[in-house]
PDB file of C-alpha atoms in Angstrom:
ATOM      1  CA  UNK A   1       0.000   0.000   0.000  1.00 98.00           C
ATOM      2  CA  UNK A   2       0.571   3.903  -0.555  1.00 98.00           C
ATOM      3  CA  UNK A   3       1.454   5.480   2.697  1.00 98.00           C
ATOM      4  CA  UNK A   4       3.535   8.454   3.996  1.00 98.00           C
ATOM      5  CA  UNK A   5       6.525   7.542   6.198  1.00 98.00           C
ATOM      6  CA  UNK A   6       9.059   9.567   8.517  1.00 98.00           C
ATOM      7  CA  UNK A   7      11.703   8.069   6.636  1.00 97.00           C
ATOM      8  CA  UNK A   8      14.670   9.759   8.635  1.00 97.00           C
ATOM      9  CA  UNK A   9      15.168  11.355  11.657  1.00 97.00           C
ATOM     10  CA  UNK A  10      14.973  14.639  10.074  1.00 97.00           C
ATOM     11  CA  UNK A  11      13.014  17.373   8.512  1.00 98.00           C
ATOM     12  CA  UNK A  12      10.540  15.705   5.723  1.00 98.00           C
ATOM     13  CA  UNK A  13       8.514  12.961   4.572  1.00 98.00           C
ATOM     14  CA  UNK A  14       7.854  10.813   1.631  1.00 97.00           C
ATOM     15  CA  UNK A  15       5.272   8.265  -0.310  1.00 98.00           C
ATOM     16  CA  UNK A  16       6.487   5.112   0.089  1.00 98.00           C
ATOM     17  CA  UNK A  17       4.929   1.489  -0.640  1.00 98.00           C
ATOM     18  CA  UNK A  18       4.933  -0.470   2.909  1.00 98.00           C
ATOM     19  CA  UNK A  19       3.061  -3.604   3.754  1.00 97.00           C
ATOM     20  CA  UNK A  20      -0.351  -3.637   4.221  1.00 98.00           C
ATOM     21  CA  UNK A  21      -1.065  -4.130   8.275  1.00 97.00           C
ATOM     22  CA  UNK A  22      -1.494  -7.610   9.701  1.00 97.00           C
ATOM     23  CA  UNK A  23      -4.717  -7.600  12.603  1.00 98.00           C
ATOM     24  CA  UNK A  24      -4.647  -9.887  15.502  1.00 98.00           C
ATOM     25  CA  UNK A  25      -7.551 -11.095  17.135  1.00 98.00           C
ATOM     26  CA  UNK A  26      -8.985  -8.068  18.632  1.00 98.00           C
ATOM     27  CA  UNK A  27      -8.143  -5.924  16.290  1.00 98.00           C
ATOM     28  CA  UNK A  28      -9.742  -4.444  13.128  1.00 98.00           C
ATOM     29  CA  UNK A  29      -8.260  -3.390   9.568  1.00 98.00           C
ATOM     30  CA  UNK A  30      -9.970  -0.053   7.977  1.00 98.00           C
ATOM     31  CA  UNK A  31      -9.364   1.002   4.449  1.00 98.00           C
ATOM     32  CA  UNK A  32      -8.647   5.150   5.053  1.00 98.00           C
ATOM     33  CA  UNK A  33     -11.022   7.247   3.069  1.00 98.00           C
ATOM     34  CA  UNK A  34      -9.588  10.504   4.583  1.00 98.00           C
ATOM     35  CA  UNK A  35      -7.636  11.893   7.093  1.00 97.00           C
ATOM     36  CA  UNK A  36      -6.728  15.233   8.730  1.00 95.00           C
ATOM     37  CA  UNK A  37      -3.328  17.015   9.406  1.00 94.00           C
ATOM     38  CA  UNK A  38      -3.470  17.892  13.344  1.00 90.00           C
ATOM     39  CA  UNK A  39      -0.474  20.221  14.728  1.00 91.00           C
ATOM     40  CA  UNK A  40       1.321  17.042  15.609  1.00 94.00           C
ATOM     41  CA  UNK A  41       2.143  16.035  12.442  1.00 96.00           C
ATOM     42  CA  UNK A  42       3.481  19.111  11.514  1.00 96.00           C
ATOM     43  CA  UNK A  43       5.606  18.749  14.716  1.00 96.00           C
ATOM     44  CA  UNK A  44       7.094  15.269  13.147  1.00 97.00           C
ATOM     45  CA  UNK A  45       6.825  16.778   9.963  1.00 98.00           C
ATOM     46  CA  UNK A  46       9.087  19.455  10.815  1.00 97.00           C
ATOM     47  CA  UNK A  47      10.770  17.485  13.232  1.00 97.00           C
ATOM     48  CA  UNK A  48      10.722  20.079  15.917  1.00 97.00           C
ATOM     49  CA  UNK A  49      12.336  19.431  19.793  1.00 96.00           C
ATOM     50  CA  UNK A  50       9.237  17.704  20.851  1.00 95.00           C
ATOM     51  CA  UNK A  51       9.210  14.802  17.551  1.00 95.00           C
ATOM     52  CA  UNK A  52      13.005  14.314  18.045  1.00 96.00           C
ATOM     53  CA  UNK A  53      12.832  13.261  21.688  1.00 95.00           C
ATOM     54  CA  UNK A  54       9.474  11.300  21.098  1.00 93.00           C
ATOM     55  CA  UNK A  55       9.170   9.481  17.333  1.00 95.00           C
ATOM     56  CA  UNK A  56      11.294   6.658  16.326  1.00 96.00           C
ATOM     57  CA  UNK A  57      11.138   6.706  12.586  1.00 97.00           C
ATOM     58  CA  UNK A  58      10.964   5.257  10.135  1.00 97.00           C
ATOM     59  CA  UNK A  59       7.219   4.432  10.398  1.00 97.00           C
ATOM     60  CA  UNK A  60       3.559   5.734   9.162  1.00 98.00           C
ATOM     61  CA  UNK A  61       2.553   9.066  11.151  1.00 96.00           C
ATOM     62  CA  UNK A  62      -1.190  10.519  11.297  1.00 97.00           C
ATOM     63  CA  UNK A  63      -3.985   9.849  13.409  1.00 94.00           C
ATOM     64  CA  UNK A  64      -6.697  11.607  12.587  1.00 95.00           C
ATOM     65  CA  UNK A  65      -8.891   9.855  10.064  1.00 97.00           C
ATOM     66  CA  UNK A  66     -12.039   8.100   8.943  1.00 97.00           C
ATOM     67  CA  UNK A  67     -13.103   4.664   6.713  1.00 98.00           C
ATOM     68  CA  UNK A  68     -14.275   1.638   6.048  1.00 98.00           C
ATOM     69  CA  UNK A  69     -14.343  -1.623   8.171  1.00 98.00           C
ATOM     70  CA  UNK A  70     -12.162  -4.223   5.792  1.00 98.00           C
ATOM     71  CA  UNK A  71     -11.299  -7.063   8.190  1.00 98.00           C
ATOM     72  CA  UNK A  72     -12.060  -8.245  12.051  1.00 98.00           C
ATOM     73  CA  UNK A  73     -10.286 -10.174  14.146  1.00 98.00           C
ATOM     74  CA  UNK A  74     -11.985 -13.271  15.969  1.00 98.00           C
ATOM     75  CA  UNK A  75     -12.568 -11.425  19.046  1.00 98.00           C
ATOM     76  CA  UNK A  76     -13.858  -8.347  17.645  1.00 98.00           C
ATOM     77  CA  UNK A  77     -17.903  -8.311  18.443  1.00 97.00           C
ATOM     78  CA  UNK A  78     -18.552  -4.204  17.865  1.00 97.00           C
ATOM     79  CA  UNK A  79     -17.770  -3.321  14.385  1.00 98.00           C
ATOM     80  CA  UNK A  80     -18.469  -5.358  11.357  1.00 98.00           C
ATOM     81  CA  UNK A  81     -16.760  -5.581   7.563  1.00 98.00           C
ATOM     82  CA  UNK A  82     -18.537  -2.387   5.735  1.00 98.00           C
ATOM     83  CA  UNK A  83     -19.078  -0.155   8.889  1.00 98.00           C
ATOM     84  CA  UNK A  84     -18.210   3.670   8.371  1.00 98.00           C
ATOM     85  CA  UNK A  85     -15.772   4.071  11.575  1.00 98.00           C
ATOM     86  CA  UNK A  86     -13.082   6.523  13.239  1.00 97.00           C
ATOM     87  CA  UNK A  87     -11.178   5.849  16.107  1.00 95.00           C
ATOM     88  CA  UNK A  88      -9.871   6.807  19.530  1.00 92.00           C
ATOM     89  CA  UNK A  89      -6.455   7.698  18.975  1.00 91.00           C
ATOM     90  CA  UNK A  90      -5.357   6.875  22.436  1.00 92.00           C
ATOM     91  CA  UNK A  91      -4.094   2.876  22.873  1.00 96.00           C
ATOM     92  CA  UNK A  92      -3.885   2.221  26.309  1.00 96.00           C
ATOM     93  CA  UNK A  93      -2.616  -0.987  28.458  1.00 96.00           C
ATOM     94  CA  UNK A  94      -5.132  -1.672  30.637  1.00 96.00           C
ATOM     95  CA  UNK A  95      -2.601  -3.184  33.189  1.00 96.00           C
ATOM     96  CA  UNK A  96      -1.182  -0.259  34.856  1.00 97.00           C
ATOM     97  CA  UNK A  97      -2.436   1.181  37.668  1.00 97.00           C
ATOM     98  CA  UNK A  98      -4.562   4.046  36.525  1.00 96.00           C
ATOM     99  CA  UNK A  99      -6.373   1.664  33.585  1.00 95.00           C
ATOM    100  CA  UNK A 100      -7.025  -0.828  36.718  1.00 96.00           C
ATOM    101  CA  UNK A 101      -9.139   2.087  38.612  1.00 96.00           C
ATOM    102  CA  UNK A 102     -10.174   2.491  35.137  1.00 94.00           C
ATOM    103  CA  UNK A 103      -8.729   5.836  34.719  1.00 94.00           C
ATOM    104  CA  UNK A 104      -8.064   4.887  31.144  1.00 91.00           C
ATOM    105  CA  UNK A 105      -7.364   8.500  30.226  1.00 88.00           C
ATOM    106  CA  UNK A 106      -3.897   8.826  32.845  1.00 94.00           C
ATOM    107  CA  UNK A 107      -2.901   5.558  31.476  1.00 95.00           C
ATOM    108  CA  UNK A 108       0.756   5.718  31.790  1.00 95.00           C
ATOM    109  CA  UNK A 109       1.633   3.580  28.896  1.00 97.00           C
ATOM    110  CA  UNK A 110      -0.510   5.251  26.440  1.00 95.00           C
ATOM    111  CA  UNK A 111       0.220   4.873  22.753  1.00 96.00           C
ATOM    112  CA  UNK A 112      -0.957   7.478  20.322  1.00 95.00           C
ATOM    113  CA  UNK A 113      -1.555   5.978  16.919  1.00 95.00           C
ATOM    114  CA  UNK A 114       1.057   8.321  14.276  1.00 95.00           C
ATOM    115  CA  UNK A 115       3.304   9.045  16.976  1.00 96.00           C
ATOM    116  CA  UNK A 116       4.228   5.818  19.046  1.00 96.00           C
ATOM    117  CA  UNK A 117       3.121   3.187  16.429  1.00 95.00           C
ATOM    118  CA  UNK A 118       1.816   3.108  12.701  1.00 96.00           C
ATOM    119  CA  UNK A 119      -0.555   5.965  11.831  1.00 97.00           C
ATOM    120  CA  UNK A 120      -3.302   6.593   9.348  1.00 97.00           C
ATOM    121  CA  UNK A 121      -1.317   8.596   6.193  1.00 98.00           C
ATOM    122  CA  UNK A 122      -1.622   5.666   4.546  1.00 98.00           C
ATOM    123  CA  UNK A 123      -4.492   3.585   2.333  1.00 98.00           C
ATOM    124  CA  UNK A 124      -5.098   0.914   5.701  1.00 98.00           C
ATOM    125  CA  UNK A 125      -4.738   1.138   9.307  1.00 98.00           C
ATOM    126  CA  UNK A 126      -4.956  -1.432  11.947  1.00 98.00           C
ATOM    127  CA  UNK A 127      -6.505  -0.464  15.433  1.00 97.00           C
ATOM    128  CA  UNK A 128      -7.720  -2.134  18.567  1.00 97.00           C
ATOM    129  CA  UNK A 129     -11.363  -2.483  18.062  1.00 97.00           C
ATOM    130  CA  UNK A 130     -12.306  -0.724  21.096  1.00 96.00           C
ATOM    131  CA  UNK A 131     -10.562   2.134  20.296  1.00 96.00           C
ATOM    132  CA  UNK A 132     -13.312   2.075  16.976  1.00 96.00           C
ATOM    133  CA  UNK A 133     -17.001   3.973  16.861  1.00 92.00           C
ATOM    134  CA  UNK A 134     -19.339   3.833  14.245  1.00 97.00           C
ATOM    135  CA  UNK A 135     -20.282   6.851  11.998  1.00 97.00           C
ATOM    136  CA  UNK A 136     -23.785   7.198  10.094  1.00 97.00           C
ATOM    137  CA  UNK A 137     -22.878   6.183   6.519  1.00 97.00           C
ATOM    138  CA  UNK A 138     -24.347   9.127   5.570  1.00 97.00           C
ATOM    139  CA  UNK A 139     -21.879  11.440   7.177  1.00 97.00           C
ATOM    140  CA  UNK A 140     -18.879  12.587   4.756  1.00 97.00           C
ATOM    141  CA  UNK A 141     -15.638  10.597   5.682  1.00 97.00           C
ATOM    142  CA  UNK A 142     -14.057  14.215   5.863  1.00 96.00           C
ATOM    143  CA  UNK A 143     -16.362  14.658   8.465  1.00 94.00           C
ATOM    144  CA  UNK A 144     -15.494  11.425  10.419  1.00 94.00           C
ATOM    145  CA  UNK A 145     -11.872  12.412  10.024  1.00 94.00           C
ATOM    146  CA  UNK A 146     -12.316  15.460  12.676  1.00 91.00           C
ATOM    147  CA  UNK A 147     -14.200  13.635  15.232  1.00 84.00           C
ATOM    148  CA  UNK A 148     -10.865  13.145  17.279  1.00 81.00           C
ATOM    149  CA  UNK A 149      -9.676  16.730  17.612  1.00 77.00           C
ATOM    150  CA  UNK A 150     -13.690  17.725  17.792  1.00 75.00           C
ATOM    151  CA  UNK A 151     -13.575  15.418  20.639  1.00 73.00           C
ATOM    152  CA  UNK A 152     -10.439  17.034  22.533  1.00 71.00           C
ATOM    153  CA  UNK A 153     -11.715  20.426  22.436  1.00 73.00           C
ATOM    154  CA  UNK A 154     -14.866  19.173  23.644  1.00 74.00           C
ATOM    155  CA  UNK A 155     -13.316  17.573  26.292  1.00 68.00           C
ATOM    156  CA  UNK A 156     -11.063  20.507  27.196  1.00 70.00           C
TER     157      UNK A 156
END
C-alpha cells in the first residue's frame, strides 16, 4: 500500500509502498477514506524538539482519520466488515495502575496511533477495536476524520 513515512530522523517525509497491516484477534483493519493534518504532524513533519525526543522513525505518522471496516479479528464483536468508523487515537494498556481504577485516560503507557506506532497517512490502518465507533454512513468521511480533535476540544 501507498502510505507516507518519517523516513529519517529529520526534517521531511515521503510516499512510500509499505506492507499492508497484519490484525490480531482483537483488532480491526480499515481502508482510510480521509484523514486530517493535526499540529502534531506538523511537529514530526518538521521534526521540531518535541518529535526528536518522542518518534522513532521510520514508520507511518497521522492519526486523525475516517473509513471503512475491511477485516475483524476473531474477538472483535462491535464493528463489522462495511461499517463507516473513526477511532480513539489513544491505545492504552489496561494493566497499569490508573487503567485498573479504570482511569483509562492517565494511562501511563498510552500509545498514540502516528506518533508511538503506525498511523493513518496511509491507504489501511490497523486499530484495537475498542478504540473504533461507528459513523452514520451518511456522514462525509471528511467529516469522520475530525471527530478526534472535535472530541479534545470538547473535552477541554
Amino acid at each position: 500500500m501507498k502510505a507516507i513515512v518519517k523516513h529519517h530522523a529529520g526534517y521531511g517525509a515521503r510516499l512510500e509502498t509499505v506492507d499492508i497491516p497484519e490484525i490480531n484477534e482483537s483488532e480491526v483493519l480499515i481502508k482510510v477514506k480521509a484523514t486530517s493534518i493535526c499540529g502534531t504532524d506538523v511537529h514530526i513533519y518538521t521534526w521540531d524538539e518535541w518529535s526528536q525526543s518522542r518518534v522513532k522513525t521510520p514508520y507511518v505518522f497521522g492519526h486523525e482519520f475516517s473509513g471503512v471496516v475491511e477485516k475483524v479479528g476473531s474477538a472483535v464483536t462491535n464493528v463489522s466488515v462495511g461499517d463507516h468508523v473513526s477511532a480513539e487515537t489513544h491505545i492504552v494498556c489496561h494493566s497499569c495502575p490508573q487503567c485498573l481504577k479504570g482511569q483509562f485516560h492517565i494511562c501511563k503507557n498510552t500509545k498514540i496511533i502516528g506518533v508511538d506506532t503506525h498511523g493513518c497517512f496511509a491507504e489501511y490502518v490497523a486499530m484495537p477495536s475498542e478504540n473504533i465507533w461507528k459513523n452514520d454512513p451518511k456522514m462525509p468521511f471528511e467529516h469522520g476524520s475530525i471527530q478526534e480533535p472535535m472530541g479534545n476540544a470538547v473535552h477541554t
